[in-house]
Amino acid sequence: GTNHLGAFALTNLLLPSITDLVITVASNAHERGRLDLDDLHWQRRPYDRDQAYSDSKLANVLFTMELQRRLAAAGRTVRAIAVHPGMVRTNLFGHATGMEATLINGLGRVLMQTPEDGARSTLFAATAGVAGGSFVQPGGFAHLRGAPEIGRASRAAYDEALARDLWALSARLTGVDG
């Protein structure tokens, strides 16, 4: 709800006033996403927080690609871009305990980047004239950190039928459709 439906509703409510750019913060975790549109809220399946996060990030990228298709079809010049900021040392990992915390604290110093560096992909998308429908991510090791570049999202992120179905479901659940 927070990662996808909130952004979906807010973007669609603001869309009449947007004149240039919509940036959706996604994650390379979207690559592990497997959306179940019949159980989007995990009511019939055992909840898995990591899978739910990956699913929500796939929903972010699908939303961005579908939004770009809709904007283009309407003749609008507004661009929709999805951004993966990399692995960023934030308090998102503050809940980690035990071995998970040890790994995050140890490997995090090497693999993760500062919040300032994590903002670089979003700033690049906002200022470099990036084409709508692009996926921006760090270009370094495993796309976890480094200078931003235009990359390629997962195959599932470009599934137009899934994106349309997710859009329709999101519009129904939020009562908002741009």
mmCIF file of C-alpha atoms in Angstrom:
data_model
loop_
_atom_site.group_PDB
_atom_site.id
_atom_site.type_symbol
_atom_site.label_atom_id
_atom_site.label_comp_id
_atom_site.label_asym_id
_atom_site.label_seq_id
_atom_site.Cartn_x
_atom_site.Cartn_y
_atom_site.Cartn_z
ATOM 1 C CA GLY A 1 0.000 0.000 0.000
ATOM 2 C CA THR A 2 2.662 2.532 0.985
ATOM 3 C CA ASN A 3 5.217 1.726 -1.697
ATOM 4 C CA HIS A 4 2.805 1.430 -4.621
ATOM 5 C CA LEU A 5 -0.809 2.427 -4.004
ATOM 6 C CA GLY A 6 0.085 5.646 -2.195
ATOM 7 C CA ALA A 7 2.446 6.727 -4.975
ATOM 8 C CA PHE A 8 -0.087 5.656 -7.621
ATOM 9 C CA ALA A 9 -2.877 7.718 -6.047
ATOM 10 C CA LEU A 10 -0.738 10.785 -5.338
ATOM 11 C CA THR A 11 0.776 10.831 -8.819
ATOM 12 C CA ASN A 12 -2.597 10.494 -10.505
ATOM 13 C CA LEU A 13 -4.106 13.239 -8.336
ATOM 14 C CA LEU A 14 -1.220 15.582 -9.158
ATOM 15 C CA LEU A 15 -0.920 14.596 -12.824
ATOM 16 C CA PRO A 16 -3.062 17.439 -14.216
ATOM 17 C CA SER A 17 -0.600 19.912 -12.685
ATOM 18 C CA ILE A 18 2.621 18.095 -13.610
ATOM 19 C CA THR A 19 4.340 19.663 -16.607
ATOM 20 C CA ASP A 20 7.669 17.875 -16.942
ATOM 21 C CA LEU A 21 8.639 14.831 -14.926
ATOM 22 C CA VAL A 22 7.491 12.050 -12.609
ATOM 23 C CA ILE A 23 10.250 10.113 -10.850
ATOM 24 C CA THR A 24 9.331 6.938 -9.006
ATOM 25 C CA VAL A 25 11.894 5.548 -6.574
ATOM 26 C CA ALA A 26 12.088 1.822 -7.174
ATOM 27 C CA SER A 27 14.808 -0.691 -6.371
ATOM 28 C CA ASN A 28 16.723 -3.431 -8.088
ATOM 29 C CA ALA A 29 14.775 -5.657 -5.680
ATOM 30 C CA HIS A 30 12.040 -5.401 -8.328
ATOM 31 C CA GLU A 31 13.941 -8.135 -10.172
ATOM 32 C CA ARG A 32 12.723 -10.641 -7.548
ATOM 33 C CA GLY A 33 9.139 -9.356 -7.712
ATOM 34 C CA ARG A 34 6.306 -11.791 -8.522
ATOM 35 C CA LEU A 35 3.042 -9.889 -8.353
ATOM 36 C CA ASP A 36 -0.078 -11.851 -7.477
ATOM 37 C CA LEU A 37 -2.856 -9.496 -8.508
ATOM 38 C CA ASP A 38 -5.428 -11.836 -6.995
ATOM 39 C CA ASP A 39 -3.754 -11.504 -3.574
ATOM 40 C CA LEU A 40 -2.015 -8.140 -3.698
ATOM 41 C CA HIS A 41 -2.438 -7.630 0.059
ATOM 42 C CA TRP A 42 -1.097 -11.074 1.081
ATOM 43 C CA GLN A 43 -4.387 -12.187 2.619
ATOM 44 C CA ARG A 44 -4.339 -15.761 1.280
ATOM 45 C CA ARG A 45 -0.575 -16.365 1.270
ATOM 46 C CA PRO A 46 1.831 -16.472 4.207
ATOM 47 C CA TYR A 47 3.327 -12.990 4.447
ATOM 48 C CA ASP A 48 6.966 -12.670 3.414
ATOM 49 C CA ARG A 49 8.298 -9.156 4.046
ATOM 50 C CA ASP A 50 11.214 -9.461 1.612
ATOM 51 C CA GLN A 51 8.998 -10.766 -1.187
ATOM 52 C CA ALA A 52 6.363 -8.126 -0.419
ATOM 53 C CA TYR A 53 9.024 -5.415 -0.724
ATOM 54 C CA SER A 54 10.283 -6.848 -4.023
ATOM 55 C CA ASP A 55 6.707 -7.086 -5.304
ATOM 56 C CA SER A 56 6.033 -3.458 -4.357
ATOM 57 C CA LYS A 57 9.156 -2.342 -6.185
ATOM 58 C CA LEU A 58 8.136 -4.301 -9.288
ATOM 59 C CA ALA A 59 4.778 -2.517 -9.002
ATOM 60 C CA ASN A 60 6.670 0.817 -8.929
ATOM 61 C CA VAL A 61 8.483 0.058 -12.176
ATOM 62 C CA LEU A 62 5.374 -1.353 -13.880
ATOM 63 C CA PHE A 63 3.482 1.778 -12.848
ATOM 64 C CA THR A 64 6.214 4.003 -14.285
ATOM 65 C CA MET A 65 6.272 2.185 -17.621
ATOM 66 C CA GLU A 66 2.468 2.191 -17.894
ATOM 67 C CA LEU A 67 2.314 5.858 -16.923
ATOM 68 C CA GLN A 68 4.824 6.663 -19.666
ATOM 69 C CA ARG A 69 2.733 4.746 -22.233
ATOM 70 C CA ARG A 70 -0.404 6.608 -21.147
ATOM 71 C CA LEU A 71 1.319 9.992 -21.209
ATOM 72 C CA ALA A 72 2.676 9.352 -24.709
ATOM 73 C CA ALA A 73 -0.719 8.130 -25.950
ATOM 74 C CA ALA A 74 -2.302 11.325 -24.629
ATOM 75 C CA GLY A 75 0.296 13.432 -26.446
ATOM 76 C CA ARG A 76 1.764 14.771 -23.213
ATOM 77 C CA THR A 77 5.452 15.592 -22.968
ATOM 78 C CA VAL A 78 5.642 14.666 -19.270
ATOM 79 C CA ARG A 79 8.235 11.954 -18.703
ATOM 80 C CA ALA A 80 7.930 9.078 -16.226
ATOM 81 C CA ILE A 81 11.217 7.601 -15.001
ATOM 82 C CA ALA A 82 11.945 4.842 -12.480
ATOM 83 C CA VAL A 83 15.054 5.158 -10.318
ATOM 84 C CA HIS A 84 17.014 2.629 -8.279
ATOM 85 C CA PRO A 85 19.149 4.615 -5.810
ATOM 86 C CA GLY A 86 21.456 1.711 -5.018
ATOM 87 C CA MET A 87 22.001 0.224 -1.587
ATOM 88 C CA VAL A 88 21.934 3.160 0.788
ATOM 89 C CA ARG A 89 22.921 3.229 4.463
ATOM 90 C CA THR A 90 19.641 4.440 5.953
ATOM 91 C CA ASN A 91 17.605 3.436 8.962
ATOM 92 C CA LEU A 92 15.581 1.106 6.720
ATOM 93 C CA PHE A 93 17.793 -1.649 8.088
ATOM 94 C CA GLY A 94 17.358 -0.570 11.711
ATOM 95 C CA HIS A 95 15.075 -3.544 12.409
ATOM 96 C CA ALA A 96 17.797 -6.067 11.557
ATOM 97 C CA THR A 97 19.034 -8.327 14.344
ATOM 98 C CA GLY A 98 21.449 -11.223 14.739
ATOM 99 C CA MET A 99 23.304 -12.417 11.642
ATOM 100 C CA GLU A 100 21.321 -10.067 9.388
ATOM 101 C CA ALA A 101 22.495 -7.073 11.438
ATOM 102 C CA THR A 102 26.086 -8.336 11.437
ATOM 103 C CA LEU A 103 26.049 -8.719 7.654
ATOM 104 C CA ILE A 104 24.446 -5.335 7.087
ATOM 105 C CA ASN A 105 26.873 -3.589 9.423
ATOM 106 C CA GLY A 106 29.928 -5.368 8.018
ATOM 107 C CA LEU A 107 29.187 -5.603 4.327
ATOM 108 C CA GLY A 108 27.199 -2.394 4.416
ATOM 109 C CA ARG A 109 30.340 -0.360 4.949
ATOM 110 C CA VAL A 110 31.734 -1.766 1.693
ATOM 111 C CA LEU A 111 28.642 -2.256 -0.470
ATOM 112 C CA MET A 112 26.341 0.536 0.649
ATOM 113 C CA GLN A 113 26.626 4.215 -0.123
ATOM 114 C CA THR A 114 25.761 7.324 1.841
ATOM 115 C CA PRO A 115 22.305 8.858 1.539
ATOM 116 C CA GLU A 116 23.910 11.744 -0.349
ATOM 117 C CA ASP A 117 25.372 9.353 -2.911
ATOM 118 C CA GLY A 118 22.096 7.440 -3.007
ATOM 119 C CA ALA A 119 20.356 10.621 -4.158
ATOM 120 C CA ARG A 120 22.582 10.837 -7.250
ATOM 121 C CA SER A 121 20.384 8.540 -9.392
ATOM 122 C CA THR A 122 17.300 10.635 -8.677
ATOM 123 C CA LEU A 123 19.172 13.884 -9.323
ATOM 124 C CA PHE A 124 20.528 12.468 -12.588
ATOM 125 C CA ALA A 125 17.006 11.481 -13.680
ATOM 126 C CA ALA A 126 15.730 14.947 -12.773
ATOM 127 C CA THR A 127 18.437 16.995 -14.462
ATOM 128 C CA ALA A 128 20.028 15.049 -17.327
ATOM 129 C CA GLY A 129 17.155 15.061 -19.825
ATOM 130 C CA VAL A 130 16.560 11.330 -19.370
ATOM 131 C CA ALA A 131 13.906 9.889 -21.696
ATOM 132 C CA GLY A 132 10.551 8.851 -20.316
ATOM 133 C CA GLY A 133 10.257 5.145 -19.634
ATOM 134 C CA SER A 134 13.894 4.929 -18.548
ATOM 135 C CA PHE A 135 15.277 3.030 -15.572
ATOM 136 C CA VAL A 136 18.152 4.864 -13.860
ATOM 137 C CA GLN A 137 20.500 3.051 -11.494
ATOM 138 C CA PRO A 138 24.063 3.209 -10.167
ATOM 139 C CA GLY A 139 26.502 1.896 -12.729
ATOM 140 C CA GLY A 140 28.931 0.355 -10.275
ATOM 141 C CA PHE A 141 29.262 -3.080 -8.712
ATOM 142 C CA ALA A 142 25.963 -4.980 -9.012
ATOM 143 C CA HIS A 143 24.214 -1.610 -9.329
ATOM 144 C CA LEU A 144 24.567 -1.164 -5.574
ATOM 145 C CA ARG A 145 26.625 2.005 -5.721
ATOM 146 C CA GLY A 146 28.358 4.283 -8.174
ATOM 147 C CA ALA A 147 27.678 6.948 -10.750
ATOM 148 C CA PRO A 148 24.163 6.834 -12.173
ATOM 149 C CA GLU A 149 23.428 5.483 -15.618
ATOM 150 C CA ILE A 150 20.444 4.491 -17.697
ATOM 151 C CA GLY A 151 20.014 0.763 -17.280
ATOM 152 C CA ARG A 152 17.549 -1.956 -18.082
ATOM 153 C CA ALA A 153 14.890 -3.092 -15.651
ATOM 154 C CA SER A 154 13.865 -6.740 -15.348
ATOM 155 C CA ARG A 155 11.881 -8.424 -18.106
ATOM 156 C CA ALA A 156 8.778 -8.432 -15.888
ATOM 157 C CA ALA A 157 8.976 -4.632 -15.596
ATOM 158 C CA TYR A 158 8.175 -4.337 -19.310
ATOM 159 C CA ASP A 159 5.149 -6.694 -19.251
ATOM 160 C CA GLU A 160 2.495 -4.405 -20.738
ATOM 161 C CA ALA A 161 -0.439 -6.692 -19.910
ATOM 162 C CA LEU A 162 0.633 -6.979 -16.271
ATOM 163 C CA ALA A 163 1.160 -3.205 -16.100
ATOM 164 C CA ARG A 164 -2.341 -2.535 -17.497
ATOM 165 C CA ASP A 165 -3.906 -5.027 -15.085
ATOM 166 C CA LEU A 166 -1.996 -3.553 -12.139
ATOM 167 C CA TRP A 167 -3.095 -0.059 -13.190
ATOM 168 C CA ALA A 168 -6.754 -1.125 -13.342
ATOM 169 C CA LEU A 169 -6.545 -2.835 -9.952
ATOM 170 C CA SER A 170 -4.717 0.136 -8.410
ATOM 171 C CA ALA A 171 -7.343 2.527 -9.764
ATOM 172 C CA ARG A 172 -10.112 0.380 -8.314
ATOM 173 C CA LEU A 173 -8.405 0.067 -4.912
ATOM 174 C CA THR A 174 -7.580 3.781 -4.615
ATOM 175 C CA GLY A 175 -10.574 5.249 -6.416
ATOM 176 C CA VAL A 176 -8.135 7.352 -8.445
ATOM 177 C CA ASP A 177 -7.374 7.008 -12.157
ATOM 178 C CA GLY A 178 -5.438 9.601 -14.121
#
